[in-house]
Structures are given as C-alpha cells and as structure tokens.
Amino acid sequence: MVPQRMEPSGALVPIAAIEKETGLTKEVVRKWETRYGFPCPVRDESGNRLYPAEQVDRLRLIRRLIGAGLRPGKVVALDMESLERMVWESSPSMSSQPTDFSQRVLDTVLQHDIPRLKELFKQQWGRDGLTDFIGKTLSEMTLFIGEAWLRGDIRMFEEHIYTEAVLDVLHDAIRTVSGSSGWPRVLMSTAPGEIHTIGLLMAEAMLSMEGASCIRLGAQIPMAELVAAINGCQVDIVGLSFSIAYPARNATQFLNTLRSRIEPSTEIWVGGLGVTRLKPMAGVRYLNDLDDVGPALDVWRRAHKSQAPVSYVETRPSRIA
C-alpha cells in the first residue's frame, strides 16, 4: 500500500523513531505496510513517512503479541480493540490493581524525578530485605511499568528513566553481596537481539546472594564470542535471559546452537518471562522464577561437591552439605 500524503491531526512519529517507540525495526514496519496494509503512514513535505499516534499504539501491542509467539499474519491487521483484548488475555497481571508502591513509582516516573525514584527503590529495599525486593517487589514493578508502556500510559523515554534507575540500584545490590571466592562460576549474557538486561541483573544479584561468582558480559553477545568466553573463563554455568518480547523461535534456535557448541558439563540456565513460551530442551534448565535460583544452586552443588574449591568449602560449608 502506498502511503497517502495528508494533513492528519495529533502527534506524528517519524520512521526513524519507530524502533525506540515500539521495539520494531523500520524495516519490519515497512514490510508490514506492503504485505498487510498496516501501518498506513502519511508523508511530510519531503516525502518521509510519519506515523499517527494511534498507529504507534497498535504497533506496541502487535510487538507484545508477536513476542508471545503469535505470527504477524494473525495480528498485524487486527483493530485496536481486538489487540487490547488479546494482550489483556495473555497478561493476567494487567487486570490486577497496582500496589501503593507501584503507583508511587509510576507517578515519580511521570514526574521525571530520577533521584526520588532511586530513593523510593532504596527505601523499599530496606523494608523488604534484598531477596524479597528483587525476587518479588522489583519483578512485579517491572512488569507493571512494561504494561503501562504497552497501554501508552508512559512514553518510551519514561520507561527508559525507570529502567536506568533500576539498573543503578541493581548494580549497588550486586556490589553489596558479591564476593571473590564464589562458586560456581556463572557467565551472564543475552542473545543477539535481546536488549533487555533488567532480568539478567536481577538474576545476577540473586546468584551472588547465594554465593555464586558471576561474570557479566552484557547484552547481545554474538554466538562465537559467547562460546569463546565460556571456554576462556572456564565457567560452570551459562546464565541467559529472554524477555517476553523475544521471539520464541529465535530463542530455541539460539539455545540449540549454543548447547551443541559447548562442553556437556557446562550447564545452561535460562530465565525471564520468555521462558514460559519455550519447550523443554535437553541440557537446558529453565528457571521460571527468581525463587528457583537458590534451590537450583543447591542441586548443582550437591552434584559437584567433590569439585568445590577449598576457599568455598572453608567459608560456606553448609552450602554443599
């Protein structure tokens, strides 16, 4: 479909900003325009594509549904009402009422008060204790903020304000609990195309509190570099995170390839909301919740206790009993 030049009302988003606003690349959006007749951009005086705000909102919801495993052909042409219903049905938590803390955080994000936002997190950390703050409060809060963005209640830059504040707090938490003699050694990363790192840092904090030694590579590490790091750092476990927006097919392919390229003795542990859409895979452990981290480490240590370093046995004998 050829975009029509017209004078629409309301805010318009240029194609260069589509990826930041929706998480979809401009190449994908152009392909859908041709194949499905949506979106239907208008043109500015220079002929550049501009997208009405309501179309951007639809694209956000479409991205969420595709991340949940639906094919573009099933959802791209749907109207807003149908998309909202499908997203609601796929996210039961969206029907729950926000907590007082969630509402305070959302209000602070909308006020763009970053110092206050960090202070709210640290105060709640003090009330909850670090384990509950990361494993429960922060998990629920991050999902709540993500849903607010999907509904259009907050802008992309406001979601980024929240994300950066959370990352700062998580870095502080990891520095608080990390030690030099931890065991096992866990390499933390995400696959190419997976830009979300909050879940990865939350898992790193939980692993560190349980006495593991974590090596953080960051996001979107190419397969060859990830394999080289696994071998070079002599890690025991590879920890990966997949968000709900990451295509399940891509995650499965990546995990299959990684499993075939590293030693069978090196375990692969995978967490994040995207795990719920993956089928069981030999040689890959799925952690459906951060509360699974401690028990999984206990099982691993019992199976490998003869390999425990002396420094670990001396400082934490109860962890491998």
Short mmCIF file of C-alpha atoms in Angstrom, two decimals:
data_model
loop_
_atom_site.label_atom_id
_atom_site.label_comp_id
_atom_site.label_asym_id
_atom_site.label_seq_id
_atom_site.Cartn_x
_atom_site.Cartn_y
_atom_site.Cartn_z
CA MET A 1 0.00 0.00 0.00
CA VAL A 2 1.37 3.42 -0.94
CA PRO A 3 1.21 5.92 1.96
CA GLN A 4 -1.05 8.86 1.28
CA ARG A 5 0.06 12.43 1.76
CA MET A 6 -2.38 14.21 4.03
CA GLU A 7 -2.65 16.55 7.00
CA PRO A 8 -3.56 14.39 9.99
CA SER A 9 -4.40 15.66 13.43
CA GLY A 10 -2.49 14.70 16.56
CA ALA A 11 1.13 13.72 17.18
CA LEU A 12 3.15 12.08 14.44
CA VAL A 13 6.16 9.80 14.86
CA PRO A 14 8.86 9.73 12.17
CA ILE A 15 10.02 6.37 10.91
CA ALA A 16 13.47 6.96 12.41
CA ALA A 17 11.89 6.93 15.87
CA ILE A 18 9.68 3.86 15.34
CA GLU A 19 12.17 1.39 16.84
CA LYS A 20 12.54 3.42 20.05
CA GLU A 21 8.79 3.91 20.35
CA THR A 22 7.69 0.35 19.56
CA GLY A 23 10.69 -2.00 19.63
CA LEU A 24 10.09 -2.86 15.95
CA THR A 25 12.67 -2.06 13.31
CA LYS A 26 11.73 0.29 10.49
CA GLU A 27 12.48 -2.49 8.01
CA VAL A 28 9.86 -4.72 9.62
CA VAL A 29 7.32 -1.91 9.73
CA ARG A 30 7.85 -1.16 6.03
CA LYS A 31 7.44 -4.86 5.19
CA TRP A 32 4.13 -5.00 7.06
CA GLU A 33 2.97 -1.87 5.26
CA THR A 34 3.46 -3.63 1.94
CA ARG A 35 2.27 -7.10 2.95
CA TYR A 36 -0.63 -6.36 5.31
CA GLY A 37 -1.64 -2.79 4.55
CA PHE A 38 -0.73 -1.63 8.05
CA PRO A 39 0.60 0.67 9.31
CA CYS A 40 -0.62 3.43 7.00
CA PRO A 41 1.83 6.32 7.35
CA VAL A 42 1.39 9.79 5.96
CA ARG A 43 4.10 11.82 4.25
CA ASP A 44 5.71 15.10 5.19
CA GLU A 45 6.73 17.70 2.64
CA SER A 46 9.97 15.82 1.96
CA GLY A 47 8.15 12.53 1.41
CA ASN A 48 9.28 10.94 4.69
CA ARG A 49 6.94 8.55 6.50
CA LEU A 50 5.14 9.80 9.60
CA TYR A 51 3.01 7.57 11.84
CA PRO A 52 -0.08 8.79 13.73
CA ALA A 53 -0.03 8.15 17.47
CA GLU A 54 -2.89 5.63 17.34
CA GLN A 55 -0.95 3.52 14.83
CA VAL A 56 2.12 3.60 17.08
CA ASP A 57 -0.06 2.36 19.95
CA ARG A 58 -1.26 -0.53 17.79
CA LEU A 59 2.32 -1.38 16.84
CA ARG A 60 3.27 -1.62 20.53
CA LEU A 61 0.52 -4.16 21.14
CA ILE A 62 1.40 -6.11 18.00
CA ARG A 63 5.01 -6.32 19.16
CA ARG A 64 3.88 -7.74 22.51
CA LEU A 65 1.72 -10.40 20.87
CA ILE A 66 4.42 -11.43 18.42
CA GLY A 67 6.81 -11.71 21.36
CA ALA A 68 4.25 -14.02 22.96
CA GLY A 69 4.51 -16.34 19.97
CA LEU A 70 1.82 -15.18 17.53
CA ARG A 71 2.63 -14.78 13.85
CA PRO A 72 2.47 -11.33 12.22
CA GLY A 73 -0.17 -12.51 9.75
CA LYS A 74 -2.53 -13.26 12.65
CA VAL A 75 -2.29 -9.92 14.42
CA VAL A 76 -0.98 -7.08 12.22
CA ALA A 77 -4.33 -6.40 10.56
CA LEU A 78 -6.38 -6.54 13.77
CA ASP A 79 -8.08 -3.44 15.12
CA MET A 80 -7.16 -1.80 18.41
CA GLU A 81 -9.98 -3.38 20.39
CA SER A 82 -9.03 -6.89 19.30
CA LEU A 83 -5.36 -6.29 20.04
CA GLU A 84 -6.08 -4.91 23.50
CA ARG A 85 -8.27 -7.90 24.32
CA MET A 86 -5.59 -10.36 23.21
CA VAL A 87 -2.85 -8.59 25.16
CA TRP A 88 -5.06 -8.46 28.23
CA GLU A 89 -5.82 -12.18 27.98
CA SER A 90 -2.12 -13.01 27.57
CA SER A 91 -1.16 -10.90 30.62
CA PRO A 92 -3.34 -11.79 33.61
CA SER A 93 -1.48 -9.33 35.86
CA MET A 94 -2.83 -6.42 33.83
CA SER A 95 -6.22 -6.93 35.43
CA SER A 96 -4.88 -6.55 38.97
CA GLN A 97 -4.86 -3.29 40.88
CA PRO A 98 -1.48 -1.60 41.36
CA THR A 99 0.00 -1.52 44.84
CA ASP A 100 0.63 1.76 46.63
CA PHE A 101 4.33 1.37 45.92
CA SER A 102 3.71 0.71 42.22
CA GLN A 103 1.56 3.80 41.95
CA ARG A 104 4.18 5.95 43.70
CA VAL A 105 6.84 4.69 41.34
CA LEU A 106 4.66 5.35 38.30
CA ASP A 107 3.86 8.87 39.50
CA THR A 108 7.55 9.55 40.07
CA VAL A 109 8.43 8.27 36.60
CA LEU A 110 5.82 10.60 35.08
CA GLN A 111 7.37 13.49 37.05
CA HIS A 112 10.80 12.55 35.66
CA ASP A 113 12.25 12.76 39.18
CA ILE A 114 15.17 10.35 38.92
CA PRO A 115 16.76 10.99 42.35
CA ARG A 116 13.38 10.46 44.03
CA LEU A 117 12.85 7.26 42.03
CA LYS A 118 16.15 5.80 43.21
CA GLU A 119 15.34 6.81 46.78
CA LEU A 120 11.97 5.02 46.58
CA PHE A 121 13.74 1.84 45.48
CA LYS A 122 16.31 2.01 48.27
CA GLN A 123 13.64 2.67 50.90
CA GLN A 124 11.64 -0.33 49.70
CA TRP A 125 14.83 -2.42 49.61
CA GLY A 126 15.32 -1.55 53.29
CA ARG A 127 11.74 -2.55 54.14
CA ASP A 128 11.65 -5.78 52.14
CA GLY A 129 15.19 -7.02 52.51
CA LEU A 130 17.22 -7.58 49.37
CA THR A 131 15.90 -11.03 48.49
CA ASP A 132 12.21 -10.08 48.58
CA PHE A 133 12.88 -6.69 46.99
CA ILE A 134 14.49 -8.26 43.93
CA GLY A 135 12.56 -11.52 43.76
CA LYS A 136 9.09 -10.09 44.34
CA THR A 137 8.73 -6.30 44.52
CA LEU A 138 11.03 -5.41 41.64
CA SER A 139 9.77 -8.25 39.44
CA GLU A 140 6.16 -7.12 39.83
CA MET A 141 7.08 -3.46 39.44
CA THR A 142 8.98 -4.03 36.20
CA LEU A 143 6.05 -5.94 34.72
CA PHE A 144 3.68 -3.16 35.81
CA ILE A 145 5.82 -0.48 34.14
CA GLY A 146 6.12 -2.55 30.97
CA GLU A 147 2.35 -2.89 30.79
CA ALA A 148 1.95 0.86 31.37
CA TRP A 149 4.17 1.46 28.35
CA LEU A 150 2.19 -1.02 26.25
CA ARG A 151 -1.03 0.79 27.13
CA GLY A 152 0.55 4.11 26.23
CA ASP A 153 0.32 5.44 29.81
CA ILE A 154 4.01 6.34 29.69
CA ARG A 155 6.35 7.28 26.85
CA MET A 156 9.36 5.28 25.77
CA PHE A 157 11.79 7.76 27.34
CA GLU A 158 9.90 7.46 30.64
CA GLU A 159 10.20 3.68 30.54
CA HIS A 160 13.94 4.22 30.00
CA ILE A 161 14.08 6.51 33.05
CA TYR A 162 12.60 3.68 35.11
CA THR A 163 14.98 1.11 33.60
CA GLU A 164 18.12 3.14 34.25
CA ALA A 165 17.10 3.81 37.86
CA VAL A 166 16.50 0.08 38.41
CA LEU A 167 19.84 -0.80 36.83
CA ASP A 168 21.66 1.62 39.15
CA VAL A 169 20.00 0.06 42.20
CA LEU A 170 20.76 -3.47 40.99
CA HIS A 171 24.42 -2.59 40.45
CA ASP A 172 24.54 -1.31 44.04
CA ALA A 173 22.93 -4.54 45.25
CA ILE A 174 25.39 -6.72 43.36
CA ARG A 175 28.36 -4.79 44.75
CA THR A 176 26.93 -5.30 48.24
CA VAL A 177 26.69 -9.09 48.03
CA SER A 178 29.41 -10.15 45.55
CA GLY A 179 32.45 -12.00 46.87
CA SER A 180 35.75 -13.13 45.39
CA SER A 181 35.52 -16.82 46.36
CA GLY A 182 32.10 -17.69 45.00
CA TRP A 183 31.21 -20.99 43.40
CA PRO A 184 30.03 -21.97 40.84
CA ARG A 185 31.27 -19.55 38.18
CA VAL A 186 28.32 -18.26 36.16
CA LEU A 187 28.64 -16.34 32.89
CA MET A 188 25.74 -13.89 32.39
CA SER A 189 24.61 -12.58 28.98
CA THR A 190 21.76 -12.23 26.49
CA ALA A 191 21.44 -13.43 22.91
CA PRO A 192 21.78 -11.12 19.90
CA GLY A 193 18.59 -9.09 19.57
CA GLU A 194 17.75 -9.33 23.28
CA ILE A 195 18.29 -5.81 24.58
CA HIS A 196 16.58 -6.19 27.95
CA THR A 197 19.02 -6.60 30.85
CA ILE A 198 16.98 -5.93 33.99
CA GLY A 199 16.07 -9.60 34.34
CA LEU A 200 19.70 -10.59 33.86
CA LEU A 201 20.90 -8.26 36.61
CA MET A 202 18.14 -9.40 38.94
CA ALA A 203 19.27 -12.99 38.42
CA GLU A 204 22.92 -11.98 38.97
CA ALA A 205 22.01 -10.35 42.28
CA MET A 206 20.15 -13.48 43.42
CA LEU A 207 23.04 -15.73 42.33
CA SER A 208 25.55 -13.52 44.14
CA MET A 209 23.47 -13.61 47.34
CA GLU A 210 23.54 -17.42 47.08
CA GLY A 211 27.34 -17.43 46.89
CA ALA A 212 27.93 -17.82 43.15
CA SER A 213 30.67 -15.93 41.29
CA CYS A 214 29.14 -14.10 38.31
CA ILE A 215 30.89 -12.85 35.18
CA ARG A 216 28.74 -10.28 33.38
CA LEU A 217 29.25 -9.89 29.62
CA GLY A 218 26.26 -7.64 28.99
CA ALA A 219 23.63 -7.83 26.28
CA GLN A 220 23.56 -9.15 22.72
CA ILE A 221 26.78 -11.15 22.66
CA PRO A 222 27.37 -12.92 19.30
CA MET A 223 27.42 -16.70 19.45
CA ALA A 224 31.12 -17.04 18.58
CA GLU A 225 32.14 -14.57 21.29
CA LEU A 226 29.88 -16.20 23.86
CA VAL A 227 31.38 -19.63 23.18
CA ALA A 228 34.90 -18.16 23.37
CA ALA A 229 34.09 -16.52 26.71
CA ILE A 230 32.62 -19.75 28.12
CA ASN A 231 35.78 -21.67 27.22
CA GLY A 232 38.20 -18.91 28.16
CA CYS A 233 36.67 -18.17 31.56
CA GLN A 234 36.18 -21.84 32.43
CA VAL A 235 32.65 -21.28 33.68
CA ASP A 236 30.39 -23.89 35.20
CA ILE A 237 27.06 -22.38 34.15
CA VAL A 238 25.88 -20.02 31.42
CA GLY A 239 23.02 -17.77 32.54
CA LEU A 240 20.80 -16.28 29.84
CA SER A 241 17.67 -14.15 29.99
CA PHE A 242 14.85 -13.89 27.44
CA SER A 243 12.14 -11.26 27.76
CA ILE A 244 8.53 -11.80 26.67
CA ALA A 245 9.26 -9.70 23.58
CA TYR A 246 11.97 -12.06 22.30
CA PRO A 247 10.65 -14.46 19.63
CA ALA A 248 10.40 -17.99 20.99
CA ARG A 249 11.61 -19.47 17.71
CA ASN A 250 14.81 -17.38 17.85
CA ALA A 251 15.40 -18.32 21.49
CA THR A 252 15.02 -22.02 20.73
CA GLN A 253 17.41 -21.83 17.79
CA PHE A 254 19.98 -19.91 19.81
CA LEU A 255 19.85 -22.36 22.72
CA ASN A 256 20.10 -25.39 20.45
CA THR A 257 23.15 -23.94 18.72
CA LEU A 258 24.84 -22.93 21.97
CA ARG A 259 24.19 -26.33 23.53
CA SER A 260 25.88 -28.04 20.58
CA ARG A 261 28.98 -25.81 20.75
CA ILE A 262 29.95 -26.05 24.41
CA GLU A 263 31.00 -28.92 26.66
CA PRO A 264 28.16 -31.07 28.02
CA SER A 265 29.47 -30.43 31.54
CA THR A 266 28.76 -26.70 31.20
CA GLU A 267 25.14 -26.14 32.14
CA ILE A 268 22.82 -23.61 30.51
CA TRP A 269 20.32 -21.88 32.78
CA VAL A 270 17.64 -19.68 31.24
CA GLY A 271 15.24 -17.25 32.92
CA GLY A 272 12.94 -14.34 32.12
CA LEU A 273 9.31 -14.05 31.07
CA GLY A 274 10.15 -15.52 27.66
CA VAL A 275 10.92 -18.90 29.25
CA THR A 276 7.23 -19.65 29.65
CA ARG A 277 6.89 -20.00 25.87
CA LEU A 278 9.83 -22.39 25.37
CA LYS A 279 9.52 -26.15 25.09
CA PRO A 280 11.71 -28.40 27.30
CA MET A 281 15.17 -28.85 25.85
CA ALA A 282 17.83 -31.40 26.75
CA GLY A 283 20.76 -29.83 28.54
CA VAL A 284 18.95 -26.57 29.34
CA ARG A 285 17.47 -25.70 32.74
CA TYR A 286 14.56 -23.25 32.76
CA LEU A 287 14.13 -21.07 35.85
CA ASN A 288 10.56 -19.82 35.84
CA ASP A 289 11.01 -17.56 38.84
CA LEU A 290 13.87 -15.88 40.72
CA ASP A 291 12.91 -18.00 43.73
CA ASP A 292 14.16 -21.01 41.72
CA VAL A 293 17.76 -19.75 41.81
CA GLY A 294 18.63 -20.90 45.33
CA PRO A 295 17.22 -24.44 45.03
CA ALA A 296 18.84 -24.85 41.59
CA LEU A 297 22.23 -23.89 43.04
CA ASP A 298 21.77 -26.33 45.93
CA VAL A 299 21.08 -29.16 43.49
CA TRP A 300 24.08 -28.22 41.36
CA ARG A 301 26.44 -28.02 44.36
CA ARG A 302 25.37 -31.39 45.72
CA ALA A 303 26.07 -32.91 42.31
CA HIS A 304 29.50 -31.25 42.07
CA LYS A 305 30.61 -31.04 45.71
CA SER A 306 33.78 -33.05 45.03
CA GLN A 307 34.87 -30.23 42.70
CA ALA A 308 34.29 -27.41 45.18
CA PRO A 309 37.28 -25.07 45.60
CA VAL A 310 38.92 -25.12 49.02
CA SER A 311 38.15 -21.45 49.58
CA TYR A 312 34.45 -22.09 49.12
CA VAL A 313 34.38 -25.15 51.39
CA GLU A 314 36.15 -23.19 54.14
CA THR A 315 33.84 -20.18 54.01
CA ARG A 316 30.50 -21.76 53.18
CA PRO A 317 30.50 -25.43 54.26
CA SER A 318 26.73 -25.53 54.70
CA ARG A 319 26.06 -24.76 51.05
CA ILE A 320 27.35 -28.18 49.88
CA ALA A 321 26.30 -30.30 52.81
#
